[in-house]
Short mmCIF file of C-alpha atoms and ligand atoms in Angstrom, two decimals:
data_model
loop_
_atom_site.label_atom_id
_atom_site.label_comp_id
_atom_site.label_asym_id
_atom_site.label_seq_id
_atom_site.Cartn_x
_atom_site.Cartn_y
_atom_site.Cartn_z
CA MET A 29 13.79 -119.47 -144.68
CA VAL A 30 13.08 -122.96 -145.95
CA PHE A 31 10.04 -124.75 -147.34
CA LEU A 32 8.47 -127.79 -145.72
CA ASN A 33 5.23 -129.39 -146.90
CA GLY A 34 3.62 -126.23 -148.22
CA ARG A 35 4.92 -123.76 -145.62
CA ILE A 36 7.81 -121.32 -145.68
CA LEU A 37 9.42 -121.10 -142.26
CA PRO A 38 12.74 -120.50 -140.49
CA ILE A 39 15.08 -123.49 -140.74
CA GLU A 40 15.03 -123.89 -136.95
CA ASP A 41 11.30 -124.50 -137.09
CA ALA A 42 11.42 -127.02 -139.95
CA LYS A 43 11.02 -130.41 -138.32
CA VAL A 44 10.68 -133.85 -139.91
CA SER A 45 9.86 -137.10 -138.11
CA VAL A 46 12.72 -139.51 -137.49
CA LEU A 47 10.50 -142.11 -139.16
CA ASP A 48 10.58 -140.22 -142.44
CA ARG A 49 11.64 -142.74 -145.08
CA GLY A 50 14.16 -140.25 -146.38
CA PHE A 51 15.94 -140.49 -143.03
CA ILE A 52 15.46 -144.23 -142.55
CA PHE A 53 15.99 -145.55 -146.10
CA GLY A 54 17.22 -142.65 -148.22
CA ASP A 55 13.87 -143.28 -149.96
CA GLY A 56 13.41 -140.14 -152.01
CA VAL A 57 14.64 -138.04 -154.92
CA TYR A 58 15.92 -134.50 -155.29
CA GLU A 59 16.88 -131.64 -157.60
CA LEU A 60 19.23 -128.70 -157.46
CA VAL A 61 18.39 -125.68 -159.62
CA PRO A 62 20.84 -122.82 -160.11
CA VAL A 63 19.31 -119.35 -159.87
CA TYR A 64 21.07 -116.36 -161.42
CA SER A 65 19.91 -112.89 -160.44
CA ARG A 66 16.78 -114.53 -159.00
CA VAL A 67 15.98 -116.20 -162.32
CA PRO A 68 15.96 -120.02 -162.10
CA PHE A 69 18.00 -121.59 -164.89
CA ARG A 70 16.25 -124.40 -166.81
CA LEU A 71 13.56 -124.85 -164.17
CA GLU A 72 11.20 -126.61 -166.54
CA GLU A 73 13.85 -129.23 -167.35
CA HIS A 74 14.59 -129.75 -163.66
CA LEU A 75 10.90 -130.25 -162.93
CA LEU A 76 10.64 -132.75 -165.77
CA ARG A 77 13.62 -134.69 -164.42
CA LEU A 78 12.06 -134.62 -160.95
CA GLU A 79 8.91 -136.11 -162.43
CA ARG A 80 10.94 -138.87 -164.10
CA SER A 81 12.85 -139.64 -160.87
CA LEU A 82 9.61 -139.73 -158.88
CA SER A 83 7.91 -142.06 -161.31
CA ALA A 84 11.01 -144.33 -161.42
CA VAL A 85 10.83 -144.78 -157.63
CA ARG A 86 7.02 -144.77 -157.63
CA ILE A 87 6.49 -141.75 -155.38
CA ARG A 88 3.46 -139.63 -156.23
CA ASN A 89 4.38 -136.10 -157.31
CA PRO A 90 2.56 -134.06 -154.67
CA TYR A 91 2.47 -130.83 -156.71
CA SER A 92 1.60 -129.72 -160.22
CA PRO A 93 4.33 -127.93 -162.23
CA ALA A 94 2.53 -124.63 -161.54
CA GLN A 95 2.58 -125.28 -157.79
CA TRP A 96 6.28 -126.23 -157.87
CA ARG A 97 7.05 -123.01 -159.70
CA GLU A 98 5.08 -120.92 -157.28
CA PHE A 99 6.71 -122.49 -154.20
CA ILE A 100 10.18 -122.19 -155.73
CA TYR A 101 9.69 -118.51 -156.65
CA ARG A 102 8.39 -117.78 -153.17
CA LEU A 103 11.42 -119.42 -151.59
CA ILE A 104 13.80 -117.53 -153.90
CA ASP A 105 12.13 -114.27 -152.92
CA THR A 106 12.71 -114.88 -149.22
CA GLN A 107 16.51 -115.09 -149.62
CA PRO A 108 18.69 -111.99 -149.24
CA PHE A 109 21.10 -113.05 -152.06
CA ASP A 110 20.51 -113.05 -155.83
CA ASP A 111 22.45 -116.09 -157.07
CA GLN A 112 21.10 -119.20 -155.43
CA GLY A 113 21.08 -122.96 -155.54
CA VAL A 114 17.58 -124.17 -154.83
CA TYR A 115 17.63 -127.70 -153.43
CA PHE A 116 14.39 -129.66 -153.20
CA GLN A 117 13.64 -133.21 -152.24
CA VAL A 118 10.61 -135.44 -152.06
CA THR A 119 10.60 -138.53 -149.85
CA ARG A 120 8.06 -141.32 -149.56
CA GLY A 121 6.93 -139.84 -146.25
CA VAL A 122 6.60 -140.93 -142.64
CA ALA A 123 5.68 -144.51 -141.77
CA LYS A 124 6.53 -147.39 -139.42
CA ARG A 125 9.82 -148.85 -140.62
CA ASP A 126 9.20 -151.52 -143.24
CA HIS A 127 10.93 -151.83 -146.59
CA ALA A 128 7.70 -152.27 -148.55
CA PHE A 129 5.85 -149.10 -149.49
CA PRO A 130 3.54 -147.76 -146.77
CA LYS A 131 -0.16 -147.66 -147.69
CA ASN A 132 -1.08 -144.13 -146.67
CA ALA A 133 2.08 -142.06 -146.33
CA GLU A 134 2.07 -138.50 -147.69
CA PRO A 135 5.27 -137.51 -149.53
CA THR A 136 7.47 -135.10 -147.55
CA VAL A 137 8.65 -132.07 -149.53
CA PHE A 138 11.59 -130.04 -148.30
CA MET A 139 13.28 -127.12 -150.09
CA MET A 140 16.10 -124.79 -149.17
CA SER A 141 18.03 -122.20 -151.11
CA ASN A 142 21.70 -121.42 -150.47
CA PRO A 143 24.08 -118.95 -152.07
CA LEU A 144 25.23 -120.42 -155.39
CA VAL A 145 28.90 -121.34 -155.33
CA ASN A 146 30.37 -121.50 -158.83
CA PRO A 147 34.05 -122.40 -159.34
CA PRO A 148 36.32 -119.45 -158.51
CA GLY A 149 37.76 -117.51 -161.47
CA GLU A 150 41.25 -118.84 -160.85
CA GLN A 151 40.04 -122.43 -161.11
CA VAL A 152 38.21 -121.64 -164.33
CA GLU A 153 41.41 -120.06 -165.71
CA LYS A 154 43.88 -122.69 -164.57
CA GLY A 155 41.71 -125.78 -164.49
CA ALA A 156 41.24 -128.27 -161.68
CA SER A 157 42.60 -131.66 -160.73
CA ALA A 158 40.67 -134.89 -160.29
CA VAL A 159 41.25 -138.50 -159.36
CA SER A 160 39.64 -141.57 -160.86
CA ALA A 161 37.90 -144.54 -159.27
CA PRO A 162 35.87 -147.57 -160.28
CA ASP A 163 32.19 -146.69 -160.51
CA ASN A 164 30.78 -149.03 -157.87
CA ARG A 165 27.33 -147.42 -157.57
CA TRP A 166 24.04 -149.14 -158.35
CA LEU A 167 22.68 -149.57 -161.85
CA ARG A 168 20.05 -146.81 -161.73
CA CYS A 169 22.34 -143.77 -161.78
CA ASP A 170 19.75 -142.10 -164.04
CA ILE A 171 17.52 -141.58 -160.97
CA LYS A 172 18.41 -138.50 -158.94
CA SER A 173 18.08 -140.41 -155.67
CA ILE A 174 18.87 -138.95 -152.26
CA SER A 175 20.60 -142.27 -151.43
CA LEU A 176 24.00 -140.81 -152.19
CA VAL A 177 26.37 -142.80 -150.00
CA GLY A 178 28.06 -144.27 -153.09
CA ASN A 179 28.63 -140.81 -154.55
CA VAL A 180 29.69 -139.47 -151.15
CA LEU A 181 32.40 -142.12 -150.74
CA LEU A 182 33.64 -141.54 -154.26
CA ARG A 183 33.70 -137.76 -153.88
CA GLN A 184 35.66 -138.13 -150.64
CA LEU A 185 38.51 -139.79 -152.57
CA SER A 186 39.11 -136.60 -154.57
CA ALA A 187 38.43 -134.33 -151.58
CA GLU A 188 41.24 -136.10 -149.71
CA ALA A 189 43.52 -135.59 -152.73
CA ASP A 190 42.57 -131.88 -152.92
CA GLY A 191 40.79 -132.56 -156.19
CA ALA A 192 37.60 -131.08 -157.59
CA GLU A 193 36.03 -134.35 -158.70
CA THR A 194 36.30 -138.13 -158.92
CA ILE A 195 36.03 -139.41 -162.50
CA LEU A 196 34.34 -142.80 -162.68
CA PHE A 197 34.98 -145.82 -164.89
CA ARG A 198 32.74 -148.87 -165.02
CA ASP A 199 34.21 -151.94 -166.74
CA GLY A 200 36.95 -149.76 -168.20
CA LYS A 201 34.51 -147.23 -169.65
CA LEU A 202 33.83 -143.64 -168.62
CA THR A 203 30.47 -143.07 -166.93
CA GLU A 204 30.41 -139.69 -165.14
CA ALA A 205 31.91 -138.11 -162.02
CA SER A 206 30.75 -138.24 -158.39
CA ALA A 207 28.51 -135.16 -158.79
CA SER A 208 28.87 -134.12 -162.44
CA ASN A 209 28.83 -135.34 -166.03
CA VAL A 210 32.03 -135.70 -168.02
CA PHE A 211 33.06 -134.67 -171.53
CA ILE A 212 36.36 -135.15 -173.33
CA VAL A 213 37.73 -133.45 -176.43
CA ARG A 214 39.75 -135.45 -178.94
CA ARG A 215 41.01 -133.92 -182.17
CA GLY A 216 38.48 -131.14 -181.87
CA VAL A 217 35.48 -133.41 -181.27
CA ILE A 218 33.50 -133.07 -178.03
CA GLU A 219 32.65 -136.55 -176.79
CA SER A 220 30.56 -137.91 -173.93
CA PRO A 221 28.98 -141.21 -172.93
CA PRO A 222 25.40 -141.53 -174.17
CA LYS A 223 22.56 -141.21 -171.68
CA GLY A 224 21.36 -144.45 -170.13
CA ASN A 225 21.01 -146.09 -166.74
CA LEU A 226 24.67 -145.58 -165.85
CA ILE A 227 24.70 -141.76 -165.74
CA LEU A 228 22.50 -138.97 -164.50
CA PRO A 229 20.93 -137.10 -167.43
CA GLY A 230 22.46 -133.76 -166.48
CA ILE A 231 20.60 -130.56 -167.23
CA THR A 232 23.98 -128.89 -167.79
CA TYR A 233 24.98 -131.78 -170.08
CA ASP A 234 21.97 -130.91 -172.24
CA VAL A 235 22.90 -127.22 -172.28
CA ILE A 236 26.45 -128.11 -173.39
CA VAL A 237 25.05 -130.34 -176.14
CA GLU A 238 22.66 -127.61 -177.34
CA LEU A 239 25.39 -124.98 -177.32
CA ALA A 240 27.76 -127.27 -179.24
CA ARG A 241 25.09 -128.00 -181.86
CA ALA A 242 23.99 -124.38 -182.18
CA ASN A 243 27.58 -123.29 -182.75
CA GLY A 244 28.70 -126.00 -185.16
CA MET A 245 31.06 -127.68 -182.70
CA PRO A 246 31.57 -131.38 -183.56
CA LEU A 247 29.96 -133.67 -181.00
CA GLU A 248 29.78 -137.41 -180.54
CA PHE A 249 28.12 -139.73 -178.01
CA ARG A 250 29.82 -143.08 -177.62
CA GLU A 251 31.42 -145.49 -175.18
CA ILE A 252 34.68 -143.92 -174.09
CA HIS A 253 37.44 -146.21 -172.85
CA GLU A 254 39.68 -145.28 -169.94
CA PRO A 255 42.88 -144.78 -172.01
CA GLU A 256 40.97 -142.39 -174.27
CA VAL A 257 40.15 -140.24 -171.27
CA ARG A 258 43.70 -140.23 -169.98
CA GLY A 259 44.98 -139.44 -173.48
CA ALA A 260 42.32 -136.81 -174.29
CA ASP A 261 43.22 -133.28 -175.36
CA GLU A 262 40.70 -131.89 -172.89
CA LEU A 263 38.59 -133.20 -170.03
CA TRP A 264 35.59 -131.31 -168.61
CA VAL A 265 33.10 -131.85 -165.84
CA THR A 266 29.66 -130.21 -165.97
CA SER A 267 26.98 -129.63 -163.37
CA SER A 268 24.51 -127.00 -162.25
CA SER A 269 26.99 -125.58 -159.75
CA LYS A 270 30.29 -126.27 -161.55
CA GLU A 271 28.81 -125.17 -164.89
CA VAL A 272 31.66 -126.33 -167.16
CA LEU A 273 35.06 -126.81 -165.56
CA ALA A 274 38.29 -128.07 -167.15
CA ILE A 275 40.13 -130.93 -165.45
CA VAL A 276 43.81 -130.57 -166.30
CA MET A 277 45.32 -133.23 -163.99
CA LEU A 278 43.93 -136.73 -163.54
CA ASP A 279 45.55 -138.97 -160.92
CA GLY A 280 48.55 -136.64 -160.88
CA LYS A 281 49.08 -136.80 -164.68
CA ARG A 282 48.47 -133.99 -167.12
CA ILE A 283 45.52 -134.03 -169.48
CA GLY A 284 46.52 -132.58 -172.84
CA ALA A 285 48.71 -129.54 -172.34
CA GLY A 286 47.88 -129.38 -168.62
CA GLN A 287 45.77 -126.27 -169.00
CA PRO A 288 42.21 -125.51 -170.09
CA GLY A 289 42.04 -126.06 -173.84
CA PRO A 290 40.62 -123.94 -176.65
CA VAL A 291 37.39 -125.92 -176.97
CA PHE A 292 36.77 -125.52 -173.23
CA ARG A 293 37.40 -121.78 -173.46
CA ARG A 294 34.90 -121.43 -176.26
CA MET A 295 32.28 -123.53 -174.47
CA TYR A 296 32.81 -121.65 -171.21
CA GLN A 297 32.27 -118.37 -173.05
CA LEU A 298 29.14 -119.65 -174.78
CA TYR A 299 27.78 -120.89 -171.47
CA GLN A 300 28.32 -117.51 -169.79
CA GLU A 301 26.69 -115.71 -172.73
CA PHE A 302 23.72 -118.06 -172.57
CA LYS A 303 23.33 -117.45 -168.83
CA LEU A 304 23.40 -113.71 -169.44
CA LYS A 305 20.76 -114.06 -172.11
CA VAL A 306 18.51 -115.92 -169.66
CA MET A 307 19.12 -113.33 -166.93
CA ARG A 308 18.54 -110.38 -169.25
CA ALA A 309 15.33 -111.89 -170.48
CA GLY A 310 14.54 -111.70 -166.77
CA LYS A 311 11.67 -114.02 -167.32
CA ARG A 312 11.18 -116.95 -165.08
CA GLU A 313 10.37 -119.10 -168.04
CA ALA A 314 12.19 -121.78 -169.98
CA ALA A 315 14.91 -120.35 -172.18
CA SER A 316 16.43 -122.17 -175.10
CA VAL A 317 19.80 -121.77 -176.77
C1 PLP B 12 26.05 -137.96 -160.27
C2 PLP B 12 25.76 -136.68 -160.98
N1 PLP B 12 25.93 -136.61 -162.31
C3 PLP B 12 25.69 -135.47 -162.99
C4 PLP B 12 25.27 -134.31 -162.36
C5 PLP B 12 25.02 -133.04 -163.15
O1 PLP B 12 23.67 -132.77 -163.25
P1 PLP B 12 23.13 -131.28 -163.50
O2 PLP B 12 23.85 -130.76 -164.69
O3 PLP B 12 21.68 -131.47 -163.74
O4 PLP B 12 23.45 -130.49 -162.27
C6 PLP B 12 25.05 -134.34 -160.98
C7 PLP B 12 24.57 -133.13 -160.29
O5 PLP B 12 24.43 -133.06 -159.11
C8 PLP B 12 25.30 -135.54 -160.26
O6 PLP B 12 25.11 -135.61 -158.93
#
């Protein structure tokens, strides 16, 4: 079952006009919320980011936070599996094709929930490979826009090299990856680019930062130059589906010792414990570290 404009219905019956601006212009924004044992993880933060994306592209948020929650819980309850990835998007709606905003269009809201696919245990244990590429996307990467052709092309580079991600550099500096944020570890310090218009403010990024702070792990936000990434002791990517994953080969060259490092192992453990805590609490409310 999926959700379309207030109704839960079989996917075959969910129909959107070909004039929807999501289809014509990629004019919309989205979220993906991981759900563990039917408990959404960091839902409040995802809804806040949705609100920020919507206001950045000037689409009216059609629902209150309470309505979003209710619709999301209802959708979760219709699925036969416990661990889910709830995807939802809001577009500017259906209108005659014209770049300028339509006067009276109603936003289109679509949601679906699929089984959550986290990295397999072997990949967590051994680490993954990645390639790098120049970050040639637009300058509003902080908006979670459904216009993802830039990210799609970049991700395809690593897919064709059997890699898990494409790590991006803009003007010689690390930004993020095609569908995740990036951290490095150098001499025991966890480092990541600061938030800004060049990266998506990841919900998982925030969890990593909170866990590092709560556990006294040194952390620094700064501009990170390409050679510092290639020469790092550890390289991680983070996202709602990948959680935290070690990259041990970049462009065919080893990162650090070529295996997931000790700081990664600790963070991975902390992340799993935190997830468990949220699940055990069993509440569908915001949980903090
Ligand atoms: C470009 C990009 N950066 C970062 C992320 C990680 O965000 P989150 O941790 O909220 O899943 C994503 C997630 O899809 C992404 O597409």
